[in-house]
Amino acid sequence: MTFKELNLHEDVLQGLDAMGFEKPTPIQEQSIPIVIDDHDLIGVAQTGTGKTAAFLLPILHKIASQKTEPGFINTLIISPTRELAVQIDQQLQGLAYFTGATSIPVYGGGDGDDFSQQKKALTEGADIIVGTPGKLMSHLNLGYAKIDKLQHLILDEADRMLDMGFYDDIMKIISQLPKERQTLLFSATMPPKIRKLAKDILVDPSEINIAISKPAEKVVQAAFLVYDAQKVELVKYLLRYNDIPSLVIFASTKLKVKELTRALQAEKLNAKQISSDLEQSDRESILNEFKSRKLTILVATDVISRGIDIDNIDMVVNYDVPNDAEDYIHRIGRTARASSEGEAITFINTDDQGRFQRIEQLIEKEIRKVPLPASIGEGPEYDPKKYRGGGGRKFGGKGNYKKRR
Ligand code: AMP
């Protein structure tokens, strides 16, 4: 199957050519005809499957074919974090280049000027808006956004948005949109709360399901049972005895990210941190350094674990066990893209043992527990029944503004 066979508009095909996308991924092959045919859609797929282009391409096709009315917003894309919104916006810039579609990113985190620029753009209208729920809500509450002729609503990473507590914001945003519209919902998982959301806001949707366990198959997974106090030393040990050109370490809190990064930098290791405390521009430049392999070690909070598209990571270290089993799959999916192999190592402290066992159950695989190196000392035993653990964590997302033709 080629993109041409999917009958995409010539301007969109040109964008694909410029982006170097040669043939559609399975989710694109399935979603494009459904969206072009105006059906609502549930897409169960995770990052790395090409899901972003799976909704951008048919929407751009429609915008390019129809000549939308100027001065109104045609498509609203809601994403959980600004990182993901930036990612969508970047793909959009490439794919939309020849269509002349206009778009506005609406996510917070910048200065006061951003808000007034976003306001101006929302008042004047644009073909596509990519935004985070909180920031979109603040604008919609003020009543100037030209959403009364909106035709497409896309919710990306819906499960993550609900986990982050955005349900009410999403429902409030939707209550202001025209009822006659096409709605697309993408989610990595389909827990009952997402089914309910889909039932409430979609009409007779088609459903596409791209198997979740795929990226994990090529990943070599292992775990260490550790006490918290042993974790920093264990990271240093792994780096001392392995040549890892590209490593991401995910930790649960900003403080841990900061402390670990400092400890690695003190060892003269090429490590930098990325967390929601950093300015948007700093985060992007660190991500770019990492993608271009100038930076070897990226230490990050959960915020970037989903949605961010970094290829060819050799190893992911879960400094803490991720909150959800799905997050584990997402994180280790950062490695072993394309045909390469990747490694994923998880540090399990006593509190996290119960949660880790639930991950093993979800992926239907028992992950090898590697004994700690002698220099690190004895770790705890593995007894998930004894150490149930598993409290929730909350995430935050803010953003920035940019307008473009
Ligand atoms: P996503 O799952 O949307 O995060 O996309 C993952 C990565 O695949 C991104 O870097 C996209 O630019 C890339 N991608 C998406 N569709 C294609 C395609 N058809 N051919 C090649 N690369 C693609």
Short mmCIF file of C-alpha atoms and ligand atoms in Angstrom, two decimals:
data_model
loop_
_atom_site.label_atom_id
_atom_site.label_comp_id
_atom_site.label_asym_id
_atom_site.label_seq_id
_atom_site.Cartn_x
_atom_site.Cartn_y
_atom_site.Cartn_z
CA MET A 1 0.00 0.00 0.00
CA THR A 2 1.26 3.50 -0.86
CA PHE A 3 0.10 6.91 0.36
CA LYS A 4 -1.04 7.66 -3.18
CA GLU A 5 -3.33 4.63 -3.10
CA LEU A 6 -4.95 6.15 -0.02
CA ASN A 7 -6.05 8.99 -2.31
CA LEU A 8 -4.44 11.73 -0.27
CA HIS A 9 -4.44 15.23 -1.71
CA GLU A 10 -1.43 16.12 -3.87
CA ASP A 11 -0.29 18.83 -1.39
CA VAL A 12 -0.28 16.26 1.41
CA LEU A 13 1.65 13.76 -0.73
CA GLN A 14 4.27 16.45 -1.32
CA GLY A 15 4.59 16.99 2.45
CA LEU A 16 5.02 13.23 2.96
CA ASP A 17 7.69 13.19 0.31
CA ALA A 18 9.54 16.06 1.99
CA MET A 19 9.28 14.27 5.37
CA GLY A 20 10.69 11.08 3.84
CA PHE A 21 7.66 8.93 4.76
CA GLU A 22 7.61 6.31 2.04
CA LYS A 23 4.74 4.07 2.95
CA PRO A 24 1.96 4.16 5.52
CA THR A 25 2.32 2.35 8.83
CA PRO A 26 -0.51 -0.11 9.68
CA ILE A 27 -2.41 2.42 11.77
CA GLN A 28 -2.15 5.00 9.00
CA GLU A 29 -3.29 2.50 6.39
CA GLN A 30 -6.37 1.73 8.49
CA SER A 31 -7.24 5.16 9.86
CA ILE A 32 -6.85 7.35 6.76
CA PRO A 33 -9.84 5.96 4.79
CA ILE A 34 -12.06 5.99 7.90
CA VAL A 35 -11.28 9.62 8.73
CA ILE A 36 -11.60 10.76 5.13
CA ASP A 37 -15.01 9.06 5.12
CA ASP A 38 -16.07 11.28 8.05
CA HIS A 39 -16.48 8.47 10.59
CA ASP A 40 -15.63 8.88 14.26
CA LEU A 41 -12.68 6.74 15.26
CA ILE A 42 -11.13 5.09 18.29
CA GLY A 43 -7.46 4.32 17.70
CA VAL A 44 -5.80 2.11 20.27
CA ALA A 45 -2.12 2.63 19.61
CA GLN A 46 0.97 3.83 21.35
CA THR A 47 3.73 6.21 20.35
CA GLY A 48 6.00 4.80 17.69
CA THR A 49 3.21 3.33 15.58
CA GLY A 50 2.85 6.50 13.48
CA LYS A 51 -0.42 7.45 15.20
CA THR A 52 0.22 11.20 14.94
CA ALA A 53 0.38 11.15 11.16
CA ALA A 54 -2.55 8.69 11.23
CA PHE A 55 -4.81 11.57 12.27
CA LEU A 56 -2.88 14.52 10.79
CA LEU A 57 -2.79 13.17 7.24
CA PRO A 58 -6.52 12.68 6.64
CA ILE A 59 -7.32 15.97 8.41
CA LEU A 60 -4.82 17.82 6.21
CA HIS A 61 -6.27 16.03 3.19
CA LYS A 62 -9.71 17.34 4.09
CA ILE A 63 -8.44 20.85 4.77
CA ALA A 64 -6.50 20.86 1.49
CA SER A 65 -9.50 19.52 -0.48
CA GLN A 66 -12.27 21.62 1.03
CA LYS A 67 -10.80 25.08 1.37
CA THR A 68 -11.98 25.81 4.88
CA GLU A 69 -13.68 29.06 5.75
CA PRO A 70 -11.09 31.61 6.87
CA GLY A 71 -11.49 33.17 10.31
CA PHE A 72 -12.71 29.95 11.97
CA ILE A 73 -11.03 27.04 13.70
CA ASN A 74 -11.47 23.81 11.75
CA THR A 75 -9.67 21.23 13.89
CA LEU A 76 -8.85 21.03 17.58
CA ILE A 77 -6.18 18.57 18.75
CA ILE A 78 -5.95 18.11 22.51
CA SER A 79 -2.87 16.45 23.95
CA PRO A 80 -1.91 15.80 27.58
CA THR A 81 1.50 17.51 27.77
CA ARG A 82 3.26 20.32 26.03
CA GLU A 83 6.03 17.93 24.96
CA LEU A 84 3.52 15.87 23.06
CA ALA A 85 1.85 18.98 21.69
CA VAL A 86 5.24 20.19 20.42
CA GLN A 87 5.82 16.80 18.86
CA ILE A 88 2.46 16.93 17.07
CA ASP A 89 3.13 20.49 15.98
CA GLN A 90 6.51 19.53 14.53
CA GLN A 91 5.01 16.74 12.43
CA LEU A 92 2.22 19.08 11.44
CA GLN A 93 4.67 21.71 10.21
CA GLY A 94 6.33 19.18 7.92
CA LEU A 95 3.21 17.45 6.65
CA ALA A 96 1.17 20.64 6.19
CA TYR A 97 3.92 22.61 4.49
CA PHE A 98 2.48 22.45 0.97
CA THR A 99 -1.17 22.63 2.00
CA GLY A 100 -0.97 26.18 3.33
CA ALA A 101 -2.97 25.09 6.41
CA THR A 102 -2.55 27.42 9.38
CA SER A 103 -2.03 26.19 12.92
CA ILE A 104 -1.59 27.54 16.42
CA PRO A 105 0.01 25.75 19.33
CA VAL A 106 -1.80 26.59 22.57
CA TYR A 107 0.07 25.36 25.58
CA GLY A 108 1.18 27.21 28.67
CA GLY A 109 4.43 27.76 30.46
CA GLY A 110 5.72 30.81 28.66
CA ASP A 111 5.33 34.45 29.69
CA GLY A 112 2.27 36.74 29.66
CA ASP A 113 2.91 37.72 26.06
CA ASP A 114 2.23 34.15 24.98
CA PHE A 115 -1.28 34.33 26.30
CA SER A 116 -2.14 37.50 24.43
CA GLN A 117 -0.60 36.14 21.23
CA GLN A 118 -2.62 32.94 21.60
CA LYS A 119 -5.73 35.02 22.25
CA LYS A 120 -5.16 37.03 19.08
CA ALA A 121 -4.67 33.90 17.02
CA LEU A 122 -7.71 32.15 18.50
CA THR A 123 -9.81 35.23 17.82
CA GLU A 124 -8.68 35.41 14.21
CA GLY A 125 -9.11 31.66 13.66
CA ALA A 126 -6.78 29.03 12.21
CA ASP A 127 -7.21 25.67 10.53
CA ILE A 128 -5.68 23.61 13.31
CA ILE A 129 -5.11 24.21 17.00
CA VAL A 130 -2.86 21.91 19.02
CA GLY A 131 -3.18 22.47 22.73
CA THR A 132 -3.14 21.14 26.27
CA PRO A 133 -6.46 20.98 28.18
CA GLY A 134 -5.68 23.53 30.90
CA LYS A 135 -4.48 26.24 28.57
CA LEU A 136 -7.28 25.65 26.08
CA MET A 137 -9.80 25.91 28.90
CA SER A 138 -8.44 29.26 30.08
CA HIS A 139 -8.93 30.67 26.59
CA LEU A 140 -12.32 29.10 25.93
CA ASN A 141 -13.62 30.43 29.23
CA LEU A 142 -13.03 33.94 27.94
CA GLY A 143 -15.27 33.34 24.97
CA TYR A 144 -13.34 34.69 21.99
CA ALA A 145 -12.16 31.46 20.34
CA LYS A 146 -13.79 30.94 16.95
CA ILE A 147 -14.92 27.38 17.55
CA ASP A 148 -18.50 27.55 16.32
CA LYS A 149 -17.64 26.02 12.94
CA LEU A 150 -15.24 23.41 14.27
CA GLN A 151 -15.37 20.19 12.23
CA HIS A 152 -12.80 17.89 13.83
CA LEU A 153 -11.90 17.16 17.43
CA ILE A 154 -8.93 14.88 18.16
CA LEU A 155 -8.05 13.63 21.62
CA ASP A 156 -4.55 12.22 21.69
CA GLU A 157 -3.29 9.97 24.51
CA ALA A 158 -6.74 10.09 26.08
CA ASP A 159 -5.79 7.62 28.82
CA ARG A 160 -2.93 9.83 29.87
CA MET A 161 -5.17 12.90 29.93
CA LEU A 162 -7.60 11.21 32.28
CA ASP A 163 -4.72 9.98 34.48
CA MET A 164 -3.57 13.58 34.73
CA GLY A 165 -6.99 14.65 35.96
CA PHE A 166 -8.15 16.45 32.83
CA TYR A 167 -11.54 14.77 32.53
CA ASP A 168 -13.54 17.83 33.64
CA ASP A 169 -11.55 20.23 31.46
CA ILE A 170 -12.04 17.97 28.44
CA MET A 171 -15.77 17.69 29.02
CA LYS A 172 -16.06 21.46 29.48
CA ILE A 173 -14.15 22.08 26.26
CA ILE A 174 -16.34 19.60 24.39
CA SER A 175 -19.54 21.18 25.74
CA GLN A 176 -18.57 24.37 23.89
CA LEU A 177 -17.95 22.66 20.53
CA PRO A 178 -20.53 22.12 17.79
CA LYS A 179 -22.33 18.77 18.17
CA GLU A 180 -22.08 18.11 14.44
CA ARG A 181 -18.41 17.26 14.20
CA GLN A 182 -16.06 14.35 13.67
CA THR A 183 -14.28 13.09 16.77
CA LEU A 184 -11.16 10.93 16.86
CA LEU A 185 -9.90 9.45 20.10
CA PHE A 186 -6.44 7.93 20.39
CA SER A 187 -5.32 6.09 23.48
CA ALA A 188 -2.59 3.59 24.30
CA THR A 189 -4.95 1.60 26.49
CA MET A 190 -8.69 1.14 26.74
CA PRO A 191 -9.62 0.99 30.42
CA PRO A 192 -13.35 1.28 31.25
CA LYS A 193 -13.10 5.04 31.92
CA ILE A 194 -11.87 5.61 28.34
CA ARG A 195 -14.64 3.38 26.97
CA LYS A 196 -17.12 5.55 28.85
CA LEU A 197 -15.57 8.77 27.56
CA ALA A 198 -15.67 7.37 24.02
CA LYS A 199 -19.31 6.40 24.45
CA ASP A 200 -20.17 9.90 25.66
CA ILE A 201 -18.42 11.90 22.96
CA LEU A 202 -18.13 9.71 19.85
CA VAL A 203 -20.92 8.66 17.51
CA ASP A 204 -20.87 5.11 16.18
CA PRO A 205 -17.07 5.02 16.01
CA SER A 206 -14.91 2.63 14.02
CA GLU A 207 -12.14 1.08 16.08
CA ILE A 208 -8.55 0.26 15.20
CA ASN A 209 -6.33 -1.66 17.56
CA ILE A 210 -2.59 -1.85 17.07
CA ALA A 211 -1.11 -4.48 19.39
CA ILE A 212 0.47 -2.95 22.44
CA SER A 213 3.28 -5.41 23.17
CA LYS A 214 5.09 -5.01 19.87
CA PRO A 215 7.96 -2.68 20.74
CA ALA A 216 8.77 -4.74 23.77
CA GLU A 217 9.58 -7.87 21.82
CA LYS A 218 13.01 -6.74 20.76
CA VAL A 219 13.87 -5.25 24.12
CA VAL A 220 16.06 -7.14 26.54
CA GLN A 221 14.46 -6.53 29.92
CA ALA A 222 16.04 -6.93 33.33
CA ALA A 223 15.52 -5.65 36.85
CA PHE A 224 17.55 -5.06 40.01
CA LEU A 225 16.09 -5.31 43.50
CA VAL A 226 17.54 -2.36 45.37
CA TYR A 227 17.15 -0.07 48.31
CA ASP A 228 16.77 3.61 47.39
CA ALA A 229 20.17 4.43 48.85
CA GLN A 230 21.83 2.04 46.37
CA LYS A 231 20.31 3.47 43.20
CA VAL A 232 22.80 6.24 42.38
CA GLU A 233 25.74 3.89 42.84
CA LEU A 234 24.06 1.28 40.67
CA VAL A 235 23.62 3.75 37.80
CA LYS A 236 27.27 4.72 38.07
CA TYR A 237 28.23 1.06 38.10
CA LEU A 238 26.21 0.34 34.94
CA LEU A 239 27.83 3.27 33.16
CA ARG A 240 31.31 2.33 34.29
CA TYR A 241 31.15 -1.17 32.88
CA ASN A 242 29.03 -0.70 29.77
CA ASP A 243 29.53 1.38 26.69
CA ILE A 244 26.09 2.97 26.27
CA PRO A 245 26.03 5.66 23.58
CA SER A 246 22.46 6.71 24.31
CA LEU A 247 20.69 6.26 27.61
CA VAL A 248 17.51 7.68 29.13
CA ILE A 249 16.92 7.41 32.85
CA PHE A 250 13.36 7.99 34.09
CA ALA A 251 12.83 8.99 37.71
CA SER A 252 9.58 9.72 39.50
CA THR A 253 10.34 13.15 40.97
CA LYS A 254 12.12 16.32 39.90
CA LEU A 255 14.29 16.13 43.00
CA LYS A 256 15.55 12.67 42.12
CA VAL A 257 16.23 13.79 38.56
CA LYS A 258 18.24 16.72 39.86
CA GLU A 259 20.22 14.70 42.39
CA LEU A 260 21.04 11.91 39.99
CA THR A 261 22.10 14.29 37.23
CA ARG A 262 24.39 16.09 39.66
CA ALA A 263 25.93 12.82 40.79
CA LEU A 264 26.58 11.75 37.18
CA GLN A 265 27.98 15.13 36.20
CA ALA A 266 30.30 14.96 39.22
CA GLU A 267 31.70 11.77 37.67
CA LYS A 268 32.30 13.77 34.44
CA LEU A 269 29.60 11.81 32.66
CA ASN A 270 27.84 13.48 29.75
CA ALA A 271 24.43 13.79 31.46
CA LYS A 272 21.71 16.44 31.47
CA GLN A 273 18.27 16.59 33.02
CA ILE A 274 14.91 17.49 31.61
CA SER A 275 11.91 18.25 33.77
CA SER A 276 8.91 20.53 33.73
CA ASP A 277 10.93 23.12 35.68
CA LEU A 278 12.97 23.97 32.62
CA GLU A 279 11.97 26.63 30.13
CA GLN A 280 10.41 25.21 27.01
CA SER A 281 13.33 26.36 24.84
CA ASP A 282 15.87 24.69 27.17
CA ARG A 283 13.93 21.46 27.12
CA GLU A 284 13.80 21.46 23.37
CA SER A 285 17.49 22.19 23.00
CA ILE A 286 18.43 19.39 25.43
CA LEU A 287 16.15 16.98 23.57
CA ASN A 288 17.78 18.01 20.30
CA GLU A 289 21.27 17.49 21.74
CA PHE A 290 20.19 14.05 22.84
CA LYS A 291 18.59 13.17 19.53
CA SER A 292 21.71 14.23 17.66
CA ARG A 293 23.77 12.13 20.09
CA LYS A 294 25.84 15.02 21.40
CA LEU A 295 24.37 14.20 24.77
CA THR A 296 24.76 10.63 26.00
CA ILE A 297 22.61 10.50 29.11
CA LEU A 298 19.21 12.12 29.49
CA VAL A 299 17.71 12.06 32.96
CA ALA A 300 14.01 12.81 32.87
CA THR A 301 10.85 12.90 34.91
CA ASP A 302 7.79 10.92 33.87
CA VAL A 303 6.56 13.91 31.91
CA ILE A 304 8.55 13.03 28.83
CA SER A 305 8.16 9.28 29.00
CA ARG A 306 5.19 9.21 26.65
CA GLY A 307 4.75 10.85 23.37
CA ILE A 308 8.29 12.00 22.95
CA ASP A 309 9.81 10.61 19.87
CA ILE A 310 13.46 9.79 20.36
CA ASP A 311 14.70 6.98 18.20
CA ASN A 312 17.53 4.57 18.73
CA ILE A 313 17.99 4.78 22.46
CA ASP A 314 20.28 1.94 23.48
CA MET A 315 19.06 1.67 27.01
CA VAL A 316 16.25 2.89 29.23
CA VAL A 317 16.70 2.79 32.98
CA ASN A 318 13.59 3.03 35.11
CA TYR A 319 15.16 4.54 38.19
CA ASP A 320 11.76 4.02 39.80
CA VAL A 321 9.07 1.59 38.69
CA PRO A 322 6.57 3.48 36.52
CA ASN A 323 3.18 4.17 38.01
CA ASP A 324 1.19 2.29 35.39
CA ALA A 325 2.03 -0.91 33.61
CA GLU A 326 1.23 0.86 30.35
CA ASP A 327 3.86 3.48 31.12
CA TYR A 328 6.44 0.74 31.46
CA ILE A 329 5.62 -0.48 27.99
CA HIS A 330 5.78 3.05 26.64
CA ARG A 331 9.12 3.74 28.20
CA ILE A 332 10.84 0.62 27.09
CA GLY A 333 9.32 1.24 23.66
CA ARG A 334 11.77 4.16 23.43
CA THR A 335 14.47 1.57 22.74
CA ALA A 336 14.61 -0.98 19.98
CA ARG A 337 12.96 1.16 17.35
CA ALA A 338 13.24 -0.01 13.77
CA SER A 339 15.39 -3.13 13.63
CA SER A 340 17.77 -2.36 16.50
CA GLU A 341 17.77 -4.10 19.85
CA GLY A 342 17.37 -2.20 23.08
CA GLU A 343 17.77 -2.80 26.77
CA ALA A 344 15.45 -1.79 29.57
CA ILE A 345 16.55 -2.00 33.16
CA THR A 346 14.28 -1.31 36.11
CA PHE A 347 15.29 -0.58 39.68
CA ILE A 348 12.75 -2.01 42.10
CA ASN A 349 12.75 -0.85 45.69
CA THR A 350 10.60 -2.51 48.32
CA ASP A 351 7.69 -0.06 47.83
CA ASP A 352 7.58 -0.77 44.10
CA GLN A 353 7.56 -4.57 44.18
CA GLY A 354 3.76 -4.95 44.05
CA ARG A 355 3.54 -2.50 41.20
CA PHE A 356 6.29 -4.28 39.32
CA GLN A 357 4.52 -7.58 39.65
CA ARG A 358 1.42 -6.01 38.08
CA ILE A 359 3.58 -4.94 35.14
CA GLU A 360 4.84 -8.49 34.75
CA GLN A 361 1.26 -9.69 34.75
CA LEU A 362 0.24 -7.20 32.07
CA ILE A 363 3.08 -8.06 29.74
CA GLU A 364 2.66 -11.75 30.61
CA LYS A 365 6.34 -12.11 31.18
CA GLU A 366 8.51 -12.56 34.24
CA ILE A 367 11.42 -10.18 34.02
CA ARG A 368 14.84 -11.44 34.97
CA LYS A 369 16.00 -10.16 38.37
CA VAL A 370 19.72 -9.66 38.16
CA PRO A 371 21.77 -9.97 41.37
CA LEU A 372 23.37 -6.71 42.50
CA PRO A 373 27.09 -6.32 41.92
CA ALA A 374 29.04 -7.08 45.10
CA SER A 375 30.31 -3.49 45.38
CA ILE A 376 26.73 -2.21 45.73
CA GLY A 377 25.92 -4.51 48.64
CA GLU A 378 22.89 -6.71 49.35
CA GLY A 379 19.52 -5.67 48.00
CA PRO A 380 16.07 -6.62 49.32
CA GLU A 381 14.49 -9.98 48.53
CA TYR A 382 11.68 -10.15 45.95
CA ASP A 383 8.43 -10.63 47.81
CA PRO A 384 5.69 -8.57 46.12
CA LYS A 385 2.99 -9.94 48.44
CA LYS A 386 4.83 -8.58 51.43
CA TYR A 387 5.67 -5.27 49.75
CA ARG A 388 2.36 -4.36 48.12
CA GLY A 389 3.04 -0.61 47.54
CA GLY A 390 1.69 1.28 44.56
CA GLY A 391 0.50 4.82 45.41
CA GLY A 392 -0.50 7.16 42.59
CA ARG A 393 1.52 10.02 41.18
CA LYS A 394 0.27 13.10 39.42
CA PHE A 395 1.80 14.74 36.41
CA GLY A 396 1.66 18.34 35.20
CA GLY A 397 1.74 19.89 31.72
CA LYS A 398 2.21 23.48 30.63
CA GLY A 399 3.23 25.06 27.35
CA ASN A 400 4.07 27.80 24.92
CA TYR A 401 2.84 29.72 21.87
CA LYS A 402 3.80 30.09 18.25
CA LYS A 403 1.78 31.04 15.19
CA ARG A 404 2.59 29.97 11.73
CA ARG A 405 1.20 29.92 8.27
P1 AMP B 1 4.26 8.52 16.36
O1 AMP B 1 3.82 7.14 16.67
O2 AMP B 1 3.19 9.33 15.75
O3 AMP B 1 4.87 9.18 17.56
O4 AMP B 1 5.41 8.44 15.24
C1 AMP B 1 6.65 7.85 15.51
C2 AMP B 1 7.71 8.27 14.50
O5 AMP B 1 7.47 7.65 13.24
C3 AMP B 1 7.81 9.75 14.21
O6 AMP B 1 9.19 10.10 14.17
C4 AMP B 1 7.22 9.94 12.85
O7 AMP B 1 7.83 11.03 12.21
C5 AMP B 1 7.58 8.61 12.19
N1 AMP B 1 6.62 8.18 11.16
C6 AMP B 1 5.28 8.23 11.23
N2 AMP B 1 4.73 7.71 10.11
C7 AMP B 1 5.74 7.30 9.33
C8 AMP B 1 5.82 6.67 8.04
N3 AMP B 1 4.73 6.36 7.37
N4 AMP B 1 7.05 6.41 7.54
C9 AMP B 1 8.16 6.74 8.23
N5 AMP B 1 8.16 7.32 9.46
C10 AMP B 1 6.97 7.61 9.99
#
